[in-house]
PDB file of C-alpha atoms in Angstrom:
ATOM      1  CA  UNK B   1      85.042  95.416 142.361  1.00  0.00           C
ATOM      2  CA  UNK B   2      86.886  98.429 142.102  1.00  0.00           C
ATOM      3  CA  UNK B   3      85.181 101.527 140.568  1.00  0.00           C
ATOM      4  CA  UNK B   4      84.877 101.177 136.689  1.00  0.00           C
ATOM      5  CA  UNK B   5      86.076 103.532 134.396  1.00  0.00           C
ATOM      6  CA  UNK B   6      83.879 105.722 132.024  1.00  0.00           C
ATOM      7  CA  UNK B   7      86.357 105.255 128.765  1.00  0.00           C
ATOM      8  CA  UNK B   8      88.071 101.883 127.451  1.00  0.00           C
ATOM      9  CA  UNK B   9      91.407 102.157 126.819  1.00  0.00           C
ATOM     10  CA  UNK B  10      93.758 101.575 123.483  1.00  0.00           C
ATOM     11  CA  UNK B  11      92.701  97.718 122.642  1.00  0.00           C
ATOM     12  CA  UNK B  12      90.081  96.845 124.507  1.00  0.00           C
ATOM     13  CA  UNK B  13      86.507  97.386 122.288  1.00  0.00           C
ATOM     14  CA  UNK B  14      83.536  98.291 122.749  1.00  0.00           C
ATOM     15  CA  UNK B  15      80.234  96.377 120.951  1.00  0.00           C
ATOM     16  CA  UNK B  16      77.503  97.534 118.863  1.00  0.00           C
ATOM     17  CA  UNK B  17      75.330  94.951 120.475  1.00  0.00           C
ATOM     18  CA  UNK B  18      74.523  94.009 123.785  1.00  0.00           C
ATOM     19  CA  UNK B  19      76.228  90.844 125.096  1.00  0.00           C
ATOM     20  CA  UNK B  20      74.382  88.820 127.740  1.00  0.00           C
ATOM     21  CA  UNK B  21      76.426  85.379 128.416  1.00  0.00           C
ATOM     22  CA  UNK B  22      74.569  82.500 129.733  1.00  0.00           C
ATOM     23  CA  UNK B  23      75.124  79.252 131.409  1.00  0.00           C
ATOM     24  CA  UNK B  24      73.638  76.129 132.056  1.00  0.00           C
ATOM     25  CA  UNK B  25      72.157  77.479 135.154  1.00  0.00           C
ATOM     26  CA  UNK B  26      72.886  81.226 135.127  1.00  0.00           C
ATOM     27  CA  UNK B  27      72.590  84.021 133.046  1.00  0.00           C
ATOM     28  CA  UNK B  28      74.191  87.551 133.010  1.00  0.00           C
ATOM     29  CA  UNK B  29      72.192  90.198 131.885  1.00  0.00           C
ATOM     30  CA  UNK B  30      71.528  93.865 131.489  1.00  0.00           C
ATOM     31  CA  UNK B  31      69.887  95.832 134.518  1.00  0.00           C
ATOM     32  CA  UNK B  32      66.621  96.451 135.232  1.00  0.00           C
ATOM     33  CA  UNK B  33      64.801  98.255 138.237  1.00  0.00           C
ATOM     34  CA  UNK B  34      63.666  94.855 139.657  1.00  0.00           C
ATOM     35  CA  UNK B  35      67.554  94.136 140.546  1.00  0.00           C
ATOM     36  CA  UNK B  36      68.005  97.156 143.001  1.00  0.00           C
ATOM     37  CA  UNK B  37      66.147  95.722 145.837  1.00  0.00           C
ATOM     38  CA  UNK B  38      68.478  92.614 146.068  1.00  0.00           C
ATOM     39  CA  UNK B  39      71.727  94.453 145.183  1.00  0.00           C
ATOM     40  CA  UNK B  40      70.976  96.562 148.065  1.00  0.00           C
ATOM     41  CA  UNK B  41      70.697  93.927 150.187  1.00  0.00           C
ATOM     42  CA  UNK B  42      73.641  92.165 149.246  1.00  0.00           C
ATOM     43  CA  UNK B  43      75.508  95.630 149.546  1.00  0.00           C
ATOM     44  CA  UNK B  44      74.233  95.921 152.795  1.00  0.00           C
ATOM     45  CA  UNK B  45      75.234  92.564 153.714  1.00  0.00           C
ATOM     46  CA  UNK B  46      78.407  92.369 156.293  1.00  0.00           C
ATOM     47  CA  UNK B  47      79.106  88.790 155.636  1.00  0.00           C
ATOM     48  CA  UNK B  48      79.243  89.899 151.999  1.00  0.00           C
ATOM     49  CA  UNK B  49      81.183  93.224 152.376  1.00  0.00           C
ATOM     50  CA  UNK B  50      83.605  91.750 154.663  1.00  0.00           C
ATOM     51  CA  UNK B  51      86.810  92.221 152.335  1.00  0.00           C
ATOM     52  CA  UNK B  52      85.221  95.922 151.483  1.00  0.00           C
ATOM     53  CA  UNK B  53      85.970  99.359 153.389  1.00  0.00           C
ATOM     54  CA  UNK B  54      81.826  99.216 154.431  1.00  0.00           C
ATOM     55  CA  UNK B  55      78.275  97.844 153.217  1.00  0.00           C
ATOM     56  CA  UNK B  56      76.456 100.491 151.388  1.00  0.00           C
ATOM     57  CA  UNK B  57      74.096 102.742 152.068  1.00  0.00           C
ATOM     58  CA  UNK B  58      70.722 102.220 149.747  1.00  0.00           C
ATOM     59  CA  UNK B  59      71.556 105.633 147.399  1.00  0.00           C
ATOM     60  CA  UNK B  60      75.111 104.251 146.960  1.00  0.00           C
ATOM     61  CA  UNK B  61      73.799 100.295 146.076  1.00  0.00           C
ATOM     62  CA  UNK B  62      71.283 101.765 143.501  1.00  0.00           C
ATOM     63  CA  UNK B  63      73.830 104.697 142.064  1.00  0.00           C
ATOM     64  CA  UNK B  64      76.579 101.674 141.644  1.00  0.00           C
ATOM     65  CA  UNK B  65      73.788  99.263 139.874  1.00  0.00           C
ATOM     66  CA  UNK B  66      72.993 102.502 137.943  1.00  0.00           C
ATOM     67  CA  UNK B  67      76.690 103.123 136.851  1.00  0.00           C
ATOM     68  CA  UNK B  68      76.500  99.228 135.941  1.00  0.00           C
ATOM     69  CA  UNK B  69      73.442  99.570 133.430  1.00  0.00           C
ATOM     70  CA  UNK B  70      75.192 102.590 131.863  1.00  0.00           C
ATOM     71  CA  UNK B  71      78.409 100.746 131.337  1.00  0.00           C
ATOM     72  CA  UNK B  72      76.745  98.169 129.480  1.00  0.00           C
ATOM     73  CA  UNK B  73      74.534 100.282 127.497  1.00  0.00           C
ATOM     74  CA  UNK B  74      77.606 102.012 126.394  1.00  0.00           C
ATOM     75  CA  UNK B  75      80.059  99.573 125.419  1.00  0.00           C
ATOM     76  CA  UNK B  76      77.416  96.094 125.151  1.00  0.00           C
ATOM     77  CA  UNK B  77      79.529  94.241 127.901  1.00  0.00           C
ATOM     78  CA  UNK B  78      80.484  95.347 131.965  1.00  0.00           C
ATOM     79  CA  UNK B  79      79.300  94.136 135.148  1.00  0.00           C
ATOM     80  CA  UNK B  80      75.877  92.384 134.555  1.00  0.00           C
ATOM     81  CA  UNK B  81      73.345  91.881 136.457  1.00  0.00           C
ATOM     82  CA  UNK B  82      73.145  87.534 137.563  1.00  0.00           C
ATOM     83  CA  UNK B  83      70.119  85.823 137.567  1.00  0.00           C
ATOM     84  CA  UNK B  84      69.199  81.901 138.143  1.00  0.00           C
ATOM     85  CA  UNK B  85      67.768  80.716 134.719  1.00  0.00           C
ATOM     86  CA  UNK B  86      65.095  78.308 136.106  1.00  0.00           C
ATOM     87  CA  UNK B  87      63.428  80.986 138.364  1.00  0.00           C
ATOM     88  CA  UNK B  88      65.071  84.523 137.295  1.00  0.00           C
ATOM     89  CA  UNK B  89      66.260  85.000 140.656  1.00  0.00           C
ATOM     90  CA  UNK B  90      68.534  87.185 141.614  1.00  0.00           C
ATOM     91  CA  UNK B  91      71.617  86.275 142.145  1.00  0.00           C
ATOM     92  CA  UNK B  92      74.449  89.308 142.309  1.00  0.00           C
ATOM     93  CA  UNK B  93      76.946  91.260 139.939  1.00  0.00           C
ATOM     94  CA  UNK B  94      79.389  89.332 137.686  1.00  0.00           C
ATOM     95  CA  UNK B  95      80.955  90.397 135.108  1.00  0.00           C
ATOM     96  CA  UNK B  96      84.090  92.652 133.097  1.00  0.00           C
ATOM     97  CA  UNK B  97      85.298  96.348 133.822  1.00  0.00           C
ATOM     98  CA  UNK B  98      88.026  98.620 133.610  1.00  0.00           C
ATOM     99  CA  UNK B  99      88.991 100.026 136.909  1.00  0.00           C
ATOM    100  CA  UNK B 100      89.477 103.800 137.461  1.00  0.00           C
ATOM    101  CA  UNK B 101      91.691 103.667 139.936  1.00  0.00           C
ATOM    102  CA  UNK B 102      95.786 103.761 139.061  1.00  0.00           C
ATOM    103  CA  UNK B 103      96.528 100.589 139.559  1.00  0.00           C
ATOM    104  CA  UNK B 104      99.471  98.479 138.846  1.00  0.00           C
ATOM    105  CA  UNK B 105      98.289  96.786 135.879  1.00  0.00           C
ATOM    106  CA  UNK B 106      96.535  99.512 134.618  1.00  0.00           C
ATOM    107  CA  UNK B 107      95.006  99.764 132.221  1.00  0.00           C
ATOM    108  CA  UNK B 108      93.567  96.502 132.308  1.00  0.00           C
ATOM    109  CA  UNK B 109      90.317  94.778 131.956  1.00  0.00           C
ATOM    110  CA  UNK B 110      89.221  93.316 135.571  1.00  0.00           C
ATOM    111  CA  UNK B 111      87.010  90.276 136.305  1.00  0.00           C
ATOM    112  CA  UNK B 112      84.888  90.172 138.992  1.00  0.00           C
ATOM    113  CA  UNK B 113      81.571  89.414 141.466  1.00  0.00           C
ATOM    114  CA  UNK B 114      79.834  90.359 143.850  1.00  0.00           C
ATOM    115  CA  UNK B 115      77.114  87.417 144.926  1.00  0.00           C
ATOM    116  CA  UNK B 116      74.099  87.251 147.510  1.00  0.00           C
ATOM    117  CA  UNK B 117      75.229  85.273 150.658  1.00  0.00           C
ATOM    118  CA  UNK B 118      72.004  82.794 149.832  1.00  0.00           C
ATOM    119  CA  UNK B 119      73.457  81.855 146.763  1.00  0.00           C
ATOM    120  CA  UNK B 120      77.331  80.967 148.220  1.00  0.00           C
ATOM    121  CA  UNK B 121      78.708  77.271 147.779  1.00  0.00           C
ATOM    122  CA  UNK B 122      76.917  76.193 144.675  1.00  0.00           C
ATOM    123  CA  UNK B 123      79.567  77.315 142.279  1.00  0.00           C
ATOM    124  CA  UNK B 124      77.672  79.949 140.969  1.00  0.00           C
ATOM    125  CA  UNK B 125      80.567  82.615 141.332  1.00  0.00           C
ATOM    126  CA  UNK B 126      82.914  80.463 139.370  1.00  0.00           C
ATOM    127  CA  UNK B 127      80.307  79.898 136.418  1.00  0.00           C
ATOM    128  CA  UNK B 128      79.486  83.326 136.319  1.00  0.00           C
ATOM    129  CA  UNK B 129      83.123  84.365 136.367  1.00  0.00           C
ATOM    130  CA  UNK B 130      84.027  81.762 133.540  1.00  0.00           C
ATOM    131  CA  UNK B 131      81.464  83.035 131.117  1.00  0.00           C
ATOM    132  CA  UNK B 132      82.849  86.357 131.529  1.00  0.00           C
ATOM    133  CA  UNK B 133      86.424  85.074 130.665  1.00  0.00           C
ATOM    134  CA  UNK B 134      85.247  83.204 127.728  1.00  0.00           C
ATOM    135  CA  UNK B 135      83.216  86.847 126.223  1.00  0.00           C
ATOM    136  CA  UNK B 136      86.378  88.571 127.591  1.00  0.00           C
ATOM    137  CA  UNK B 137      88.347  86.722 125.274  1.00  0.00           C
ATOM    138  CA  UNK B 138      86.330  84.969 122.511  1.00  0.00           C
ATOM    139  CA  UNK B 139      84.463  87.853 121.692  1.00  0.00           C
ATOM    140  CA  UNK B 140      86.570  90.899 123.025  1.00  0.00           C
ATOM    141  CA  UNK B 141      89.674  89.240 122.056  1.00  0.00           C
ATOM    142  CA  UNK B 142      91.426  90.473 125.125  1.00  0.00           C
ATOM    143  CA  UNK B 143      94.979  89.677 125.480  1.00  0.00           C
ATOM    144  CA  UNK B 144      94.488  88.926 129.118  1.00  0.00           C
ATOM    145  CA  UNK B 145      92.268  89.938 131.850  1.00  0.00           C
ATOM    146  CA  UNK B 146      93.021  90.293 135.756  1.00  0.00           C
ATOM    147  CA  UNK B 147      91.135  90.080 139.135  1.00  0.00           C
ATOM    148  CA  UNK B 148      92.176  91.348 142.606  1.00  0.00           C
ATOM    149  CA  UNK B 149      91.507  91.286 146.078  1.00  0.00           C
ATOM    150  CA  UNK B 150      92.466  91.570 149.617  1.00  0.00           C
ATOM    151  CA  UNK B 151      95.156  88.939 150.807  1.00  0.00           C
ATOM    152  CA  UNK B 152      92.991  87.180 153.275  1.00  0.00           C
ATOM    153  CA  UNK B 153      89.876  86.678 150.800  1.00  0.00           C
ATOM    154  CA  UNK B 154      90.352  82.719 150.775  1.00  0.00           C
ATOM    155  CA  UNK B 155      87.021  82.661 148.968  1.00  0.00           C
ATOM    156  CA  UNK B 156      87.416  85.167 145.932  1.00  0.00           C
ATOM    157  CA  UNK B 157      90.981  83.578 145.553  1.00  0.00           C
ATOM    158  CA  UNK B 158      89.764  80.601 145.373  1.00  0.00           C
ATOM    159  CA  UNK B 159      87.129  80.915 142.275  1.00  0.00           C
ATOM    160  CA  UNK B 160      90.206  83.218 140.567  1.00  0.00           C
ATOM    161  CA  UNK B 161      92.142  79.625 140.641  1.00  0.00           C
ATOM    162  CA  UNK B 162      89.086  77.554 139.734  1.00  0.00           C
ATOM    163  CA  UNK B 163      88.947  79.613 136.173  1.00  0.00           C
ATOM    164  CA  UNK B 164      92.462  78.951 135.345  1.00  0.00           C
ATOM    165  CA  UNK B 165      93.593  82.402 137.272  1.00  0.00           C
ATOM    166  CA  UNK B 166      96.936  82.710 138.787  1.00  0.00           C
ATOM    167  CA  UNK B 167      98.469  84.647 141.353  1.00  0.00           C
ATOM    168  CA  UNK B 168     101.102  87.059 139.348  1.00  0.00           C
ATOM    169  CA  UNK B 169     103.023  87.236 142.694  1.00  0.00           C
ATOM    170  CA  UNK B 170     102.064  91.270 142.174  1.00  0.00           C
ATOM    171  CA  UNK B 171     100.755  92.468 145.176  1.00  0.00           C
ATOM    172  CA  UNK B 172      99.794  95.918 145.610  1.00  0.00           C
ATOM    173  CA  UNK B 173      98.550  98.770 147.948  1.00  0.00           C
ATOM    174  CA  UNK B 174      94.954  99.115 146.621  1.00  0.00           C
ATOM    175  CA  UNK B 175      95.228 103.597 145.899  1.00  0.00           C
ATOM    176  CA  UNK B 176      91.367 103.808 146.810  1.00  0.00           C
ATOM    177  CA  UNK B 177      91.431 102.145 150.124  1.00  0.00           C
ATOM    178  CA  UNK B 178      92.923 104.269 153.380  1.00  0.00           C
ATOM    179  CA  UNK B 179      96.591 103.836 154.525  1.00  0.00           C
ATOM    180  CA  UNK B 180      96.499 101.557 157.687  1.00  0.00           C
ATOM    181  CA  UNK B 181      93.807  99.877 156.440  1.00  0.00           C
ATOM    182  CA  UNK B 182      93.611  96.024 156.869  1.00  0.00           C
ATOM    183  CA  UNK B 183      91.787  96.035 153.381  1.00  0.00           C
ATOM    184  CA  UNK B 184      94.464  97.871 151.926  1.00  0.00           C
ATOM    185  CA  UNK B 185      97.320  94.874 150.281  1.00  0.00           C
ATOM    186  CA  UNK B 186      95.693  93.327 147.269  1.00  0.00           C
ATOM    187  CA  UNK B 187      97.083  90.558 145.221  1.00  0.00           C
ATOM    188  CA  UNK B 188      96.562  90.012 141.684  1.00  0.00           C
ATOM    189  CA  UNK B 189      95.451  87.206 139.800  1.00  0.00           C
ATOM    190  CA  UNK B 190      96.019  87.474 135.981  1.00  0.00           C
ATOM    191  CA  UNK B 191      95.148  85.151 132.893  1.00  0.00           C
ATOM    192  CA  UNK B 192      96.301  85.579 129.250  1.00  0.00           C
ATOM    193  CA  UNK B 193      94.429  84.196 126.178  1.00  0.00           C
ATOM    194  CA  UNK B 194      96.693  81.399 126.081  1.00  0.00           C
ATOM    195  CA  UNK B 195      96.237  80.144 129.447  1.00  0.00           C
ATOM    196  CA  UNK B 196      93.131  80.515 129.133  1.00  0.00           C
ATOM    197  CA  UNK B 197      92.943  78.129 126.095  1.00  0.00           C
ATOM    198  CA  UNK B 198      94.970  75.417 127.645  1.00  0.00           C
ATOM    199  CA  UNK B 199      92.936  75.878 130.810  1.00  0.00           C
ATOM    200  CA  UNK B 200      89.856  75.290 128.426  1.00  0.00           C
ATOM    201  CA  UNK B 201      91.541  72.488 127.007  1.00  0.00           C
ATOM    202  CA  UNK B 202      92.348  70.473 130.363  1.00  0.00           C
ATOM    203  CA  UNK B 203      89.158  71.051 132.005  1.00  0.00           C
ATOM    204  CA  UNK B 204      86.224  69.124 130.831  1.00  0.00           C
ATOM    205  CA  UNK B 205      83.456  71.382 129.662  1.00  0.00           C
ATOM    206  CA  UNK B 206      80.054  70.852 130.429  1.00  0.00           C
TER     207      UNK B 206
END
């Protein structure tokens, strides 16, 4: 996830209520002190930082879960907080920003995750992800929403195409990541409302 912006831009609204999607299995949630502690760990995680410039230190984890809770509080929707319904376990970040950085697309409204390597291949990621499409667009009315990554992140490309994302054929230098770096060429994955309806529409729901 790339950092978030303070501001929304021209279109995209803010909510006078806090919005906390849930799934069958999952739900996404506002902060809370409890989630630090695992957030760091993920953060600190290799496996799980492996497609970002480094793991975090402990003071950066908490002061990005921090920026998180404030994003939410301010606008009632960002990058929430994932936890397992049956247990409350923690489970990572997923969720809807707008990045900072100049991108290509900017301004735009990104999806994206960020989960704990114990809770990889049971399609968590891709629920997660496809709740935030559905508030992105049923309740934000977004016109479209986009996620990115580095070219070699088979994983993250691979829940983008589960959702009904597609590769825009876009790819870009990423601005906050250092020239020669490996990490540097992104590509872009995009959806528009309408996709996302006829995606909706061809995949059985549960």
């Amino acid at each position: 996830m790339s950092a978030p912006a303070d501001a929304l831009p021209s279109g995209v609204p803010g909510l006078p209520a806090l919005l906390e999607p849930a799934t069958a299995r999952l739900r996404l949630r506002q902060w809370c002190d409890a989630d630090r502690a695992p957030f760091a760990a993920l953060n600190a995680d290799p496996e799980v930082m492996r497609c970002f410039p480094a793991p975090l230190a402990r003071a950066d984890s908490d002061a990005m879960a921090e920026r998180c809770q404030g994003l939410i509080a301010a606008h009632g929707w960002g990058p929430w907080a994932v936890e397992r319904r049956e247990d409350g376990a923690f489970v990572g970040m997923v969720g809807l920003h707008v990045p900072a950085a100049a991108l290509p697309c900017a301004p735009c409204v990104e999806v994206a995750w960020r989960l704990a390597r114990a809770h990889w291949g049971r399609g968590y990621a891709s629920e997660a992800a496809a709740a935030a499409l559905r508030a992105g667009f049923e309740v934000l009315g977004l016109a479209s929403i986009v996620s990115f990554t580095v070219l070699a992140n088979q994983r993250s490309r691979r829940v983008m195409e589960r959702i009904g994302m597609r590769d825009s054929g876009a790819d870009f230098d990423h601005p906050a990541v250092a020239e020669g770096s490996p990490l540097r060429r992104h590509c872009l994955y995009r959806i528009t409302r309408g996709e996302w309806l006829a995606h909706q529409a061809a995949v059985p729901q549960a």
